[in-house]
Short mmCIF file of C-alpha atoms in Angstrom, two decimals:
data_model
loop_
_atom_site.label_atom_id
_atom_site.label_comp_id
_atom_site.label_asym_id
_atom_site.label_seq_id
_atom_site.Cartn_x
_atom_site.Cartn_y
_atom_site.Cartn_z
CA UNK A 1 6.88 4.01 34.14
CA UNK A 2 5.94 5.66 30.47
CA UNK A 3 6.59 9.17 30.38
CA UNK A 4 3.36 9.54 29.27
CA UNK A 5 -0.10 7.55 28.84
CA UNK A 6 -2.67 7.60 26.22
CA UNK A 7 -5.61 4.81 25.88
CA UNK A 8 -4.80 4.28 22.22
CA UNK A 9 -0.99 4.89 20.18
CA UNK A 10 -1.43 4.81 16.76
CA UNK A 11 1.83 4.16 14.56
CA UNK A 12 1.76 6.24 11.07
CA UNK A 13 -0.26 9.22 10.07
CA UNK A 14 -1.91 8.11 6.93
CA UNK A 15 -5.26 7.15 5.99
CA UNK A 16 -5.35 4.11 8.24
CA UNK A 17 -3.65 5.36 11.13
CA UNK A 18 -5.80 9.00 11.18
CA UNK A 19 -8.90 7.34 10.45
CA UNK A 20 -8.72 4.79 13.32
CA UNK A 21 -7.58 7.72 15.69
CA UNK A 22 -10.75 9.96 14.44
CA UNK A 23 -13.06 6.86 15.42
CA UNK A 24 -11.28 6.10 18.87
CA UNK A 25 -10.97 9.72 19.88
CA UNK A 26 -14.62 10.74 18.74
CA UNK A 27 -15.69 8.10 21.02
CA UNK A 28 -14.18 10.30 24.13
CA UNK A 29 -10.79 8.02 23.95
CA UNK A 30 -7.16 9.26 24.27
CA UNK A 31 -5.24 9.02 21.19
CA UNK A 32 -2.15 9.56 20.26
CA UNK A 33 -0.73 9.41 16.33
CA UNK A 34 3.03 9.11 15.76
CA UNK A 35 4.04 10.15 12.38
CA UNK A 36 7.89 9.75 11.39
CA UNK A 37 8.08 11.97 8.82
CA UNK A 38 8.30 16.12 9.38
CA UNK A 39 4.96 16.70 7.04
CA UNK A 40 1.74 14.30 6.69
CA UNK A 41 1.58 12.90 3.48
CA UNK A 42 4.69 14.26 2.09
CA UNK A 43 6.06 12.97 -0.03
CA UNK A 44 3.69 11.48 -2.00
CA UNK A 45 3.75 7.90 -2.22
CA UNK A 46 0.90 6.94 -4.23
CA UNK A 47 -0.72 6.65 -7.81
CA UNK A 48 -3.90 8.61 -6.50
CA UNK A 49 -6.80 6.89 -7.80
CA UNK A 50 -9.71 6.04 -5.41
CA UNK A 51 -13.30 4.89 -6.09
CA UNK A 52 -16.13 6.68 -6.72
CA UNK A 53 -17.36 9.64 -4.35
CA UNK A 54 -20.31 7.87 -2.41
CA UNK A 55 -17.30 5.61 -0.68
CA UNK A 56 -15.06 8.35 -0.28
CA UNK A 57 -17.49 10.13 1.40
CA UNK A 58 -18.40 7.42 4.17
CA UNK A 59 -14.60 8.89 5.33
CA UNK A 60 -14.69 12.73 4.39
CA UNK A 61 -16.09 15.29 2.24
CA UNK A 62 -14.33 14.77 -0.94
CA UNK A 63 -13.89 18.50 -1.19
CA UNK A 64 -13.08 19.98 -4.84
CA UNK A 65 -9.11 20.88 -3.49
CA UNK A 66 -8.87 17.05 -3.03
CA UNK A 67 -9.73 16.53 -6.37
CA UNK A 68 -7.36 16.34 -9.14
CA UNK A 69 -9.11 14.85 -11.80
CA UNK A 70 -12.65 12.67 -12.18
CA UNK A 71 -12.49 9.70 -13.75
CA UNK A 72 -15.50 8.33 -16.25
CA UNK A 73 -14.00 5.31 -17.33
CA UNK A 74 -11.03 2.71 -17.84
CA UNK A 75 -9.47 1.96 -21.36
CA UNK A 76 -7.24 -1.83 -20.74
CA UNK A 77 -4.48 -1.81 -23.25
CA UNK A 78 -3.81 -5.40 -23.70
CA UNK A 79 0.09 -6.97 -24.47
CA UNK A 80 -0.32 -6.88 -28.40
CA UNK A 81 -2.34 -2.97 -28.00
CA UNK A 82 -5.59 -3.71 -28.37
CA UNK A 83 -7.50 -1.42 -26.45
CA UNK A 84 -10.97 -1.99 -24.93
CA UNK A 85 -12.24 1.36 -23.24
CA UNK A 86 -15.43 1.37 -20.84
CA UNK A 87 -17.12 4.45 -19.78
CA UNK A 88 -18.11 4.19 -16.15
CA UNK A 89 -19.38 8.08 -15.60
CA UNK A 90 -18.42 8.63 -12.15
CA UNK A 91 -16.23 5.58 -11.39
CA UNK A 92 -14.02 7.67 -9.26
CA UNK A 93 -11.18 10.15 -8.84
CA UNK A 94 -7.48 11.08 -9.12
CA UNK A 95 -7.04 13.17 -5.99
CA UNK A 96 -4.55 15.41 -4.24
CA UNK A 97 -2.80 12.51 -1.92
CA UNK A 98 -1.13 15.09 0.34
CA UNK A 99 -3.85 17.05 1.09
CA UNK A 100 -5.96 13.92 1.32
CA UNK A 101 -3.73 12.86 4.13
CA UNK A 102 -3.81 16.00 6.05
CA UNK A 103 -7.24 16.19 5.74
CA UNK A 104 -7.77 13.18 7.40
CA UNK A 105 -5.54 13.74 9.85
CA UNK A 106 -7.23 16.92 10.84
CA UNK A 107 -10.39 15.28 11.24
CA UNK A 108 -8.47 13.08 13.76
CA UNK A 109 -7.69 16.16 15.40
CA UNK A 110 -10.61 18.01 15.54
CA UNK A 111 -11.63 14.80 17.18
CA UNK A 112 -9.67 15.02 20.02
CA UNK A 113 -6.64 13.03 18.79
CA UNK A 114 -3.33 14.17 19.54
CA UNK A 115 -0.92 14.23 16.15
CA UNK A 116 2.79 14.18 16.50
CA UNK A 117 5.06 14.56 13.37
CA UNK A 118 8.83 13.97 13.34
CA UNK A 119 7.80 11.08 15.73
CA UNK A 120 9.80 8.13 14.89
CA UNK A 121 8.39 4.73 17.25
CA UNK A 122 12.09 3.15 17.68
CA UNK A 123 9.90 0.25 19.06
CA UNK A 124 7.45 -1.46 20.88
CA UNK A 125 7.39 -1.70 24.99
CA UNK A 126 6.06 -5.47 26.41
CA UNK A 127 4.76 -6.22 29.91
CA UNK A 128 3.87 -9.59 30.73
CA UNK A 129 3.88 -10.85 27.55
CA UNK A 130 1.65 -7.95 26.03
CA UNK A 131 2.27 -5.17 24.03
CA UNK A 132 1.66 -1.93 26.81
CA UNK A 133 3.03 1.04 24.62
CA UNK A 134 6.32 2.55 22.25
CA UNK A 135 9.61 3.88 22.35
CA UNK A 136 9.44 6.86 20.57
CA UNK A 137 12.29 9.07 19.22
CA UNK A 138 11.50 13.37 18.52
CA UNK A 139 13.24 13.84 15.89
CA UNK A 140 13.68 17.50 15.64
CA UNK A 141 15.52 17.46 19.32
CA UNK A 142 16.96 14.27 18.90
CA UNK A 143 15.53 13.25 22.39
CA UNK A 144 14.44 9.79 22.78
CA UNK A 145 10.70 9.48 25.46
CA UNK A 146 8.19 6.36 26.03
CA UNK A 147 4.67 6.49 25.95
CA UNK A 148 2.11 3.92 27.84
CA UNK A 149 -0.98 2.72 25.69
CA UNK A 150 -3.72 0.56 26.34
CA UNK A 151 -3.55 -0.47 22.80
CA UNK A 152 -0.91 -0.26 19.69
CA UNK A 153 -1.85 0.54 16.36
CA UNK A 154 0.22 -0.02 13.76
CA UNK A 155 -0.42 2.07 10.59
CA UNK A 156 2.69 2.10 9.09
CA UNK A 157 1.90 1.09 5.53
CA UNK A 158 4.56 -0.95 3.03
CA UNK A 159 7.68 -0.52 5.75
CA UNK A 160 5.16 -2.18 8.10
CA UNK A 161 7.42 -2.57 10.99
CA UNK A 162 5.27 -2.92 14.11
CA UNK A 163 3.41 -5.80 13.31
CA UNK A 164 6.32 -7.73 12.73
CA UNK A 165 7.98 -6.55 16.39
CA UNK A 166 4.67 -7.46 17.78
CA UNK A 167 4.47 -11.13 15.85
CA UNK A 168 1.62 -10.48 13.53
CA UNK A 169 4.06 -10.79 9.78
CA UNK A 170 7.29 -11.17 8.15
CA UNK A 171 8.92 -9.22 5.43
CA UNK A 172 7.15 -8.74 1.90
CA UNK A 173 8.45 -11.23 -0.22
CA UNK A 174 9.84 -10.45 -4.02
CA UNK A 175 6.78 -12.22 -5.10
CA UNK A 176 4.04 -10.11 -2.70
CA UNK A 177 5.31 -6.29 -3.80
CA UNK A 178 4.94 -4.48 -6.72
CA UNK A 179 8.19 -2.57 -7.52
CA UNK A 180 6.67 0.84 -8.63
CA UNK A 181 8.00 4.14 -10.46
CA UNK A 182 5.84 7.47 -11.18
CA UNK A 183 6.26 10.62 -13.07
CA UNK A 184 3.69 12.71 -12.95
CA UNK A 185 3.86 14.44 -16.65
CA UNK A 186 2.57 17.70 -17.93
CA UNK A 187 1.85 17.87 -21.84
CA UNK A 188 0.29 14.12 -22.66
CA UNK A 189 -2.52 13.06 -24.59
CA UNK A 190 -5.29 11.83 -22.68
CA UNK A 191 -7.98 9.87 -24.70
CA UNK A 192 -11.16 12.17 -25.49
CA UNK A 193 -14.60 11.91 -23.32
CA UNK A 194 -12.78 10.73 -20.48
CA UNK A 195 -11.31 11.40 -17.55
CA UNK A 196 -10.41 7.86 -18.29
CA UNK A 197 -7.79 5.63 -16.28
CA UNK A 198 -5.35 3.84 -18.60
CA UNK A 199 -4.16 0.11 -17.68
CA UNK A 200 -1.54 -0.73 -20.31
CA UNK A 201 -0.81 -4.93 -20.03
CA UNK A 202 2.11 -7.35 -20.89
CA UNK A 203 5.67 -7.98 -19.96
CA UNK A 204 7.29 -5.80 -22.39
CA UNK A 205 6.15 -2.65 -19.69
CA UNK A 206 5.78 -4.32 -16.54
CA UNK A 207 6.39 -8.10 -16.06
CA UNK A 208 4.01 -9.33 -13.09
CA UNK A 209 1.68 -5.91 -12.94
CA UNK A 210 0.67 -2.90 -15.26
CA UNK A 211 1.14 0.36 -16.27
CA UNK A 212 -0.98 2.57 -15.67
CA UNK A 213 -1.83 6.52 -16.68
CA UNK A 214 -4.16 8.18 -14.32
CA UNK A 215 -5.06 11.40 -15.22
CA UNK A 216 -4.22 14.75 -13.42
CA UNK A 217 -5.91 17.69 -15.66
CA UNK A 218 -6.37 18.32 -19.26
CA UNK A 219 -3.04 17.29 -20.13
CA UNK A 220 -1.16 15.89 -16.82
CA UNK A 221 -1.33 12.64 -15.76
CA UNK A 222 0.20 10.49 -13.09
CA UNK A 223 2.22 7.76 -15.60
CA UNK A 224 3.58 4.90 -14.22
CA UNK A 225 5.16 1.53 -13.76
CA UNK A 226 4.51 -1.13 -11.16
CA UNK A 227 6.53 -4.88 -11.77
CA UNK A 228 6.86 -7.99 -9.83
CA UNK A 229 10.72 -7.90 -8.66
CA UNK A 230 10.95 -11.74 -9.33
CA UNK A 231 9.84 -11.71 -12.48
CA UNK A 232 12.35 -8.56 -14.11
CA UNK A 233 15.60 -10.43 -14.59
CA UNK A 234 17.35 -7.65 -12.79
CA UNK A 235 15.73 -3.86 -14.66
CA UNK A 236 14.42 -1.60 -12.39
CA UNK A 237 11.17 -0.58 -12.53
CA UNK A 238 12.17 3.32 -13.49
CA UNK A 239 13.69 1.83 -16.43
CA UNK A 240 10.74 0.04 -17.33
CA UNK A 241 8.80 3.75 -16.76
CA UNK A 242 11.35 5.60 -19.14
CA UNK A 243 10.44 2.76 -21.77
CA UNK A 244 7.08 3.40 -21.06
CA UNK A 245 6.79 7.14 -21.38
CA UNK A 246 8.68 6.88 -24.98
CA UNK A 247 5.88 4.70 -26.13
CA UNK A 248 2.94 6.67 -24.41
CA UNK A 249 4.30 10.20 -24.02
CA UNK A 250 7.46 10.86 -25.88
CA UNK A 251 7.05 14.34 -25.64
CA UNK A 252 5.78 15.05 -22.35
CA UNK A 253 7.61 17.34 -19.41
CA UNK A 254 7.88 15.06 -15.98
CA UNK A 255 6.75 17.08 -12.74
CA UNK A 256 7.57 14.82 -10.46
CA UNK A 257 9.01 11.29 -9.83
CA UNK A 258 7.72 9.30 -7.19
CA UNK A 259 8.65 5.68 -6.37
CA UNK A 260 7.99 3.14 -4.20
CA UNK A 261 6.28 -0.98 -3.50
CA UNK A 262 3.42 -1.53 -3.05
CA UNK A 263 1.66 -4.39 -1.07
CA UNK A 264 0.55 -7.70 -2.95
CA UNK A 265 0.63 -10.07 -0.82
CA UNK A 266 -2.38 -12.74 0.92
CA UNK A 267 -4.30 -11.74 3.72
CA UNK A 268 -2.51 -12.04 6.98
CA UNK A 269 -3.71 -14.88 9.19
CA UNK A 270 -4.45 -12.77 12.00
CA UNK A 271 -4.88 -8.83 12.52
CA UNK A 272 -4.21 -8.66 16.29
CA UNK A 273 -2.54 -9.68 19.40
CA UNK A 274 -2.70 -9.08 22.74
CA UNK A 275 -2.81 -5.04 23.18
CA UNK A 276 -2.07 -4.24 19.41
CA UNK A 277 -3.69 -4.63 16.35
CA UNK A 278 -2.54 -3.52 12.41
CA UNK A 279 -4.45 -1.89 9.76
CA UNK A 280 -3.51 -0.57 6.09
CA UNK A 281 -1.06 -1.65 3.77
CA UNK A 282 0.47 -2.90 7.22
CA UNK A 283 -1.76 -5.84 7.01
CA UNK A 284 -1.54 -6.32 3.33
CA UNK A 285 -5.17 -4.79 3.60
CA UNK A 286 -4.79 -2.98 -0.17
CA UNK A 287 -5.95 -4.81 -3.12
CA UNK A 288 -3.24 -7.04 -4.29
CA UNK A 289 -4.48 -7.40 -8.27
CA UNK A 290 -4.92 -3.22 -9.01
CA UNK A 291 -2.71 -2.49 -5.63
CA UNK A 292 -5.28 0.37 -4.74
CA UNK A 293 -5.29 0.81 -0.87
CA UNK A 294 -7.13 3.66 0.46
CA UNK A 295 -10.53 3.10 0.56
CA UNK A 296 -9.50 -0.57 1.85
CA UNK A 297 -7.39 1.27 4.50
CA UNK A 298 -10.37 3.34 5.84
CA UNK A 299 -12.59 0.76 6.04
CA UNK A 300 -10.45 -1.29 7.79
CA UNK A 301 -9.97 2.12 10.11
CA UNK A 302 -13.57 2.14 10.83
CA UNK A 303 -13.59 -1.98 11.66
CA UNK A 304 -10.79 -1.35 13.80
CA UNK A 305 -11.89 1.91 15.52
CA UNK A 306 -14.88 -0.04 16.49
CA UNK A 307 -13.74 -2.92 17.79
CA UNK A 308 -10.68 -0.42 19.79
CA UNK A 309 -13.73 1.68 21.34
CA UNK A 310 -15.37 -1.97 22.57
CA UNK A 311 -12.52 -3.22 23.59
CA UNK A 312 -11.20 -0.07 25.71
CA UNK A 313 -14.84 0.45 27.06
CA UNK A 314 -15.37 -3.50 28.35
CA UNK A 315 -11.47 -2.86 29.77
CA UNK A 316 -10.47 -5.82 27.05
CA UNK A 317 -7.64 -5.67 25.23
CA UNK A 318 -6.81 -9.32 25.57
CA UNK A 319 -5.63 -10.55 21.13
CA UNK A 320 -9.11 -12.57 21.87
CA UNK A 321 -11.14 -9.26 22.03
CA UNK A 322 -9.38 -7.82 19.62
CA UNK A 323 -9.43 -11.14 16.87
CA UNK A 324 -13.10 -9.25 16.40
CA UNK A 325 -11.69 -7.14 14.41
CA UNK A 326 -9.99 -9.75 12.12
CA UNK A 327 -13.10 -11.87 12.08
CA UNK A 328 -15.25 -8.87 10.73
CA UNK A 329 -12.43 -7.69 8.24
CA UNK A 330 -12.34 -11.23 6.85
CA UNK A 331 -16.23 -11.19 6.56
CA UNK A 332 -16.35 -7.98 4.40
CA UNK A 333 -13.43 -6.57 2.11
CA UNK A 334 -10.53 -9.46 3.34
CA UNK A 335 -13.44 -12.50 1.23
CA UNK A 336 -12.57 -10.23 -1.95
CA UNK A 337 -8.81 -9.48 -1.20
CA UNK A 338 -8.55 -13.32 -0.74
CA UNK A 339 -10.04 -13.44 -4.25
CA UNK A 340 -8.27 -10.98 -6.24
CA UNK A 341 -5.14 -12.03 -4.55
CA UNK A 342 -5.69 -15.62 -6.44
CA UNK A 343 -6.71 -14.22 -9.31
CA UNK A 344 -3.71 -12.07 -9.66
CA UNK A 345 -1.68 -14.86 -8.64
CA UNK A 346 -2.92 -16.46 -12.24
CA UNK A 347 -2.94 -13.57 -14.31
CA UNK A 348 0.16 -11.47 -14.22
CA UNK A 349 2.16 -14.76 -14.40
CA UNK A 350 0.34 -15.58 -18.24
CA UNK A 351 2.43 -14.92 -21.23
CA UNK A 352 1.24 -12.04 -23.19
CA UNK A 353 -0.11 -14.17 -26.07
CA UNK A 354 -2.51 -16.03 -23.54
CA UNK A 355 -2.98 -12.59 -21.19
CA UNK A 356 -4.19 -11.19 -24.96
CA UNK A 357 -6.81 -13.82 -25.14
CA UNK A 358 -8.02 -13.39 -21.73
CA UNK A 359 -8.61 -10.07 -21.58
CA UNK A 360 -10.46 -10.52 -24.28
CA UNK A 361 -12.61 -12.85 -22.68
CA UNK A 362 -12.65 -10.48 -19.52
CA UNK A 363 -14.05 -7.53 -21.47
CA UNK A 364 -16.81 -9.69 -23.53
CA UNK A 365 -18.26 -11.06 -20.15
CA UNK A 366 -20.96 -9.68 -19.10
CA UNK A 367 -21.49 -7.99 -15.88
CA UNK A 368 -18.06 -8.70 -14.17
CA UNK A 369 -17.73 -5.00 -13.51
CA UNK A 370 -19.98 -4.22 -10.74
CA UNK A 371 -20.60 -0.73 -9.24
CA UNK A 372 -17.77 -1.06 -7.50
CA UNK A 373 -15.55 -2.52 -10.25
CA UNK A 374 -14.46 -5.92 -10.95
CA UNK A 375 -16.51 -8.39 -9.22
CA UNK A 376 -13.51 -11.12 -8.10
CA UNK A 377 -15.43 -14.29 -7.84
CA UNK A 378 -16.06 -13.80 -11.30
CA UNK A 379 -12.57 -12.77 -12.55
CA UNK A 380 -11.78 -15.78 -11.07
CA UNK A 381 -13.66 -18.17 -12.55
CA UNK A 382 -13.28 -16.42 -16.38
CA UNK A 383 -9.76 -16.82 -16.09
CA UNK A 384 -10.53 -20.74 -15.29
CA UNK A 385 -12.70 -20.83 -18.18
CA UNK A 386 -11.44 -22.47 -21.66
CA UNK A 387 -8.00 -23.32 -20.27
CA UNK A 388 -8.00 -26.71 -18.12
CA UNK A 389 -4.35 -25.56 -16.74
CA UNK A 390 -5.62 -22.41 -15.42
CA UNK A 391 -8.92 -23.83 -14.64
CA UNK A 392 -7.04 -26.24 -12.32
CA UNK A 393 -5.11 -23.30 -10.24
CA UNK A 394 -8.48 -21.35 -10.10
CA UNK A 395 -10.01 -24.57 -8.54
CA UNK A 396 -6.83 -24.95 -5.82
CA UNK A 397 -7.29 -21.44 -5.34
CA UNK A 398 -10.93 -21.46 -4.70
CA UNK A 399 -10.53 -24.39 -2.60
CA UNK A 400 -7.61 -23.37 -0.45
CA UNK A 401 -9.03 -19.69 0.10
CA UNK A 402 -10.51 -18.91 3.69
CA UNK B 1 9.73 -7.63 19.94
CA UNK B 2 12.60 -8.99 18.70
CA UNK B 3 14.38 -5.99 17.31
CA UNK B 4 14.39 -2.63 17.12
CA UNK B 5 15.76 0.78 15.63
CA UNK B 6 18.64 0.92 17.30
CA UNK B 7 21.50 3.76 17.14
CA UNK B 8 24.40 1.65 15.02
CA UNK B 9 24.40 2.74 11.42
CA UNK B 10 26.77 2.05 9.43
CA UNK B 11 28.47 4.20 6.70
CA UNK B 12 26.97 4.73 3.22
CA UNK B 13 28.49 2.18 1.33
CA UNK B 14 25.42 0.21 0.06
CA UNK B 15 22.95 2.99 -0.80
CA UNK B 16 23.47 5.17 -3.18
CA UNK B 17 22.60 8.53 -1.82
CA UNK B 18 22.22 10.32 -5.46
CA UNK B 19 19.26 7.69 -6.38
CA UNK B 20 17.71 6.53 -3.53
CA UNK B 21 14.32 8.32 -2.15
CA UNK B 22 13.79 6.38 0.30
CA UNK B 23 10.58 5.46 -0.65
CA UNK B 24 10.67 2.33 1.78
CA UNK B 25 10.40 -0.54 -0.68
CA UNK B 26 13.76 -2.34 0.06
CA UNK B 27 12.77 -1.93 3.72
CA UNK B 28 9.15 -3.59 3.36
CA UNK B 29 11.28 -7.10 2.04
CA UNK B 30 14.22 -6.86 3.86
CA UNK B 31 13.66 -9.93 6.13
CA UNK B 32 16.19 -8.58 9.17
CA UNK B 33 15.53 -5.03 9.53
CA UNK B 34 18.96 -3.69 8.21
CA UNK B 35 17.07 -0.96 6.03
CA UNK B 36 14.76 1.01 8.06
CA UNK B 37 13.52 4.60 7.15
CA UNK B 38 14.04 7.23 9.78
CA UNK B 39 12.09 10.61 9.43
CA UNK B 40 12.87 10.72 5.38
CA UNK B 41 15.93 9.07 5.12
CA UNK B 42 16.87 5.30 4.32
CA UNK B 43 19.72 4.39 7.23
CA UNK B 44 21.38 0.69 6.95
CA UNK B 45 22.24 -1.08 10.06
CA UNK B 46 25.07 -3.56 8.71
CA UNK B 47 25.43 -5.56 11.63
CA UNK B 48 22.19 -7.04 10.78
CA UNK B 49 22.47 -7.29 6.99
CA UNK B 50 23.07 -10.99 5.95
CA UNK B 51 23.42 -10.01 2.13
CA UNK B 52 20.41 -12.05 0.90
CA UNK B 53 20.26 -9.38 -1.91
CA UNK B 54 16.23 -8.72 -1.82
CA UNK B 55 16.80 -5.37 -1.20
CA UNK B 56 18.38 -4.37 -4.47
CA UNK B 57 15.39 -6.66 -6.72
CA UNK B 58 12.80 -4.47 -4.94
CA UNK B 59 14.37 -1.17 -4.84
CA UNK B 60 12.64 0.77 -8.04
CA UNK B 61 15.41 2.73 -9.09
CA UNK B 62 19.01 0.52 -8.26
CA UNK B 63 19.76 2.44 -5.36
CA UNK B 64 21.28 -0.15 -3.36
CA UNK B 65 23.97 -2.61 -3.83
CA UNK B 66 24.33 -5.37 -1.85
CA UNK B 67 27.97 -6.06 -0.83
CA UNK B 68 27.78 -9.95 -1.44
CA UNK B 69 25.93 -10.62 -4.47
CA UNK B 70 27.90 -8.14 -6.77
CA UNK B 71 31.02 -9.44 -5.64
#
């Protein structure tokens, strides 16, 4: 017997994880969220861009003490410097991660949800053959409890753990993670009649991703590196970052150093099994070209929250009732994941003479930046374009995508 | 299912204390589970380590070194 029982256990207390609990326990559901670490959303693990405020605000009032910095626009540095800026007034935001976090998670609570920090799940319990709750360790008092759960979430972003105790993924390959290193800096130059978000290209920065400076205030900006381990020969990506702030801020003070991975990986074939289902960076759910994740995360919440509340309510938790929830993820942001996966698959491998000439054609095509940024499909099919060898992996990739 | 934190750690040798963060990105590839965060704080189970050397290529800041593949 559990030592204690709650409809719905919910593995990680960031955006995924609190958003599903805020839709299961609005909807009169017991929910508990396990959260490892002493303080919700500290520390920081995250460059801190989202989209623009009418999708943030689906998931919460995107208060002004969330708000670090708007952003009006994106300047693309390409591998030999060119720069092409657009303005895109109202594009979206540099926010406050940690008190993004909490925020959510209070919304979970004022819910009804039950929020435990220094909560550690030491693993997963099975009953005949399904997954019925988590072994749980307190880590303030050291003492070690179990808890009973009609269904397992797991939320537990890049370390994604849980889903690979309950079957659902393997390890992150050196080819599906972005090796990433942050300073946030005081005293840059930002570019005038921005906010804008930089995106600086090519392998002499970061081999296999970007670099990227998203801006904090006047003169602070998150700066930072994120690289493909396989493709590095060995440097680290905070050695990469130092090389990068000599060429973009040699002057400027560094705040604070964050570093982490970050999901790029495909879409995982399936989202659930029987009594558990994953959401977040935990099922490669973040973008895997730009690596951006939140917004991602709480839609997938809300898909998942939905299909939990269905599930509990018809007394189904069977991986067939829950494969909804994969179905409709697949059907809505998983189609473009699929996409940009490909596409990034193509790109960040070019050399930065032929990543030079298709930026180029990138920025002079018309309309692949839709309201809500790059349209996929169409990034796809440019980077096909005028090169027969590329055109040919764009085909496989169209072909072989689900 | 098939593993799980369990209470062997093993001493300190392979991560170096002064750089690592443990921001969780050697734990994401690690294919066996030897690097797990607890709380805030990277712990290595060695029993379970087979020295594929991932670990160190993801890990942003060459916190870790892996006893086989530096010699």
């Amino acid at each position: 017997m559990p030592d204690e029982r709650f409809d719905v256990v919910i593995i990680g207390a960031g955006p995924a994880g609190s958003r599903t609990a805020a839709v299961a326990a609005a909807n009169g559901f017991s929910v508990l969220v396990l959260e490892k670490r002493e303080r919700i959303g500290y520390p920081v693990r995250c460059a801190e861009a989202v989209g623009p405020r009418i999708d943030v605000e689906r998931f919460l009032e995107l208060e002004d003490r969330l708000i670090s910095s708007p952003v009006n626009g994106a300047i693309v540095f390409a591998p030999d410097g060119t720069k092409f800026k657009a303005k895109m007034p109202g594009v979206g935001f540099v926010i406050d991660r940690e008190l993004f976090d909490q925020s959510l998670a209070d919304i979970a609570g004022k819910n009804g949800a039950v929020v435990r920090t220094s909560s550690q799940v030491m693993g997963l319990i099975e009953e005949d053959g399904r997954i019925a709750g988590v072994k749980v360790k307190d880590l303030e008092n050291d003492t070690d409890y179990t808890v009973g759960a009609r269904i397992v979430v797991g939320a537990d972003g890049i370390e994604a753990i849980s889903p690979r105790w309950a079957g659902l993924r393997r390890a992150f390959g050196l080819d599906e993670i972005f090796s990433c290193a942050e300073f946030t800096v005081e005293g840059i130059e930002l570019e005038p009649d921005g906010p804008f978000i930089e995106f600086h290209l090519g392998r002499r920065f970061a081999p296999g991703g970007y670099a990227w400076v998203f801006p904090k205030g006047p003169s602070s900006a998150n700066v930072g590196v994120g690289v493909k381990p396989s493709m590095t020969n060995g440097k680290k990506a905070i050695d990469f970052l130092g090389d990068f702030l000599e060429h973009r801020c040699p002057g400027a003070r560094v705040k604070r150093t964050i570093v982490g991975g970050c999901g790029a990986a495909r879409e995982l074939q399936s989202l659930a099994t029987d009594g558990f289902l994953v959401v977040g960076e935990a099922a490669n759910h973040n973008n895997p070209f730009s690596g951006g994740g939140i917004i991602n995360a709480l839609e997938a919440a809300d898909i998942a929250g939905g299909v939990i509340c269905e599930a509990l309510g018809e007394n189904d938790t069977s991986a067939g009732r829950l494969s909804v929830y994969t179905k409709k993820w697949k059907k809505s942001v998983g189609r473009n994941n699929t996409l940009f996966y490909h596409a990034a698959e193509i790109f960040y491998r070019l050399e930065d003479a032929e990543m030079d000439r298709m930026i180029r054609r990138l920025t002079s095509t018309p309309g692949i930046i839709g309201e809500k940024g790059v349209k996929p499909l169409k990034m796809l099919l440019v980077l096909g374009a005028g090169n027969p060898k590329i055109m040919f992996k764009v085909i496989g990739a169209l072909i072989k995508k689900r | 299912m098939r593993t799980e934190v369990n209470d062997k750690r093993s001493n300190e040798a392979a991560i170096d204390r002064e750089l690592c963060i443990a921001c969780g990105a050697c734990t994401a590839v690690c294919p066996t589970e030897a690097l797990i965060i607890v709380g805030i704080s990277l712990e290595f189970f060695d029993s379970r380590c087979i020295s594929c050397g991932v670990a160190q290529y993801a890990c942003p800041v060459g916190a870790l070194i892996c006893p086989v593949s530096t010699g």
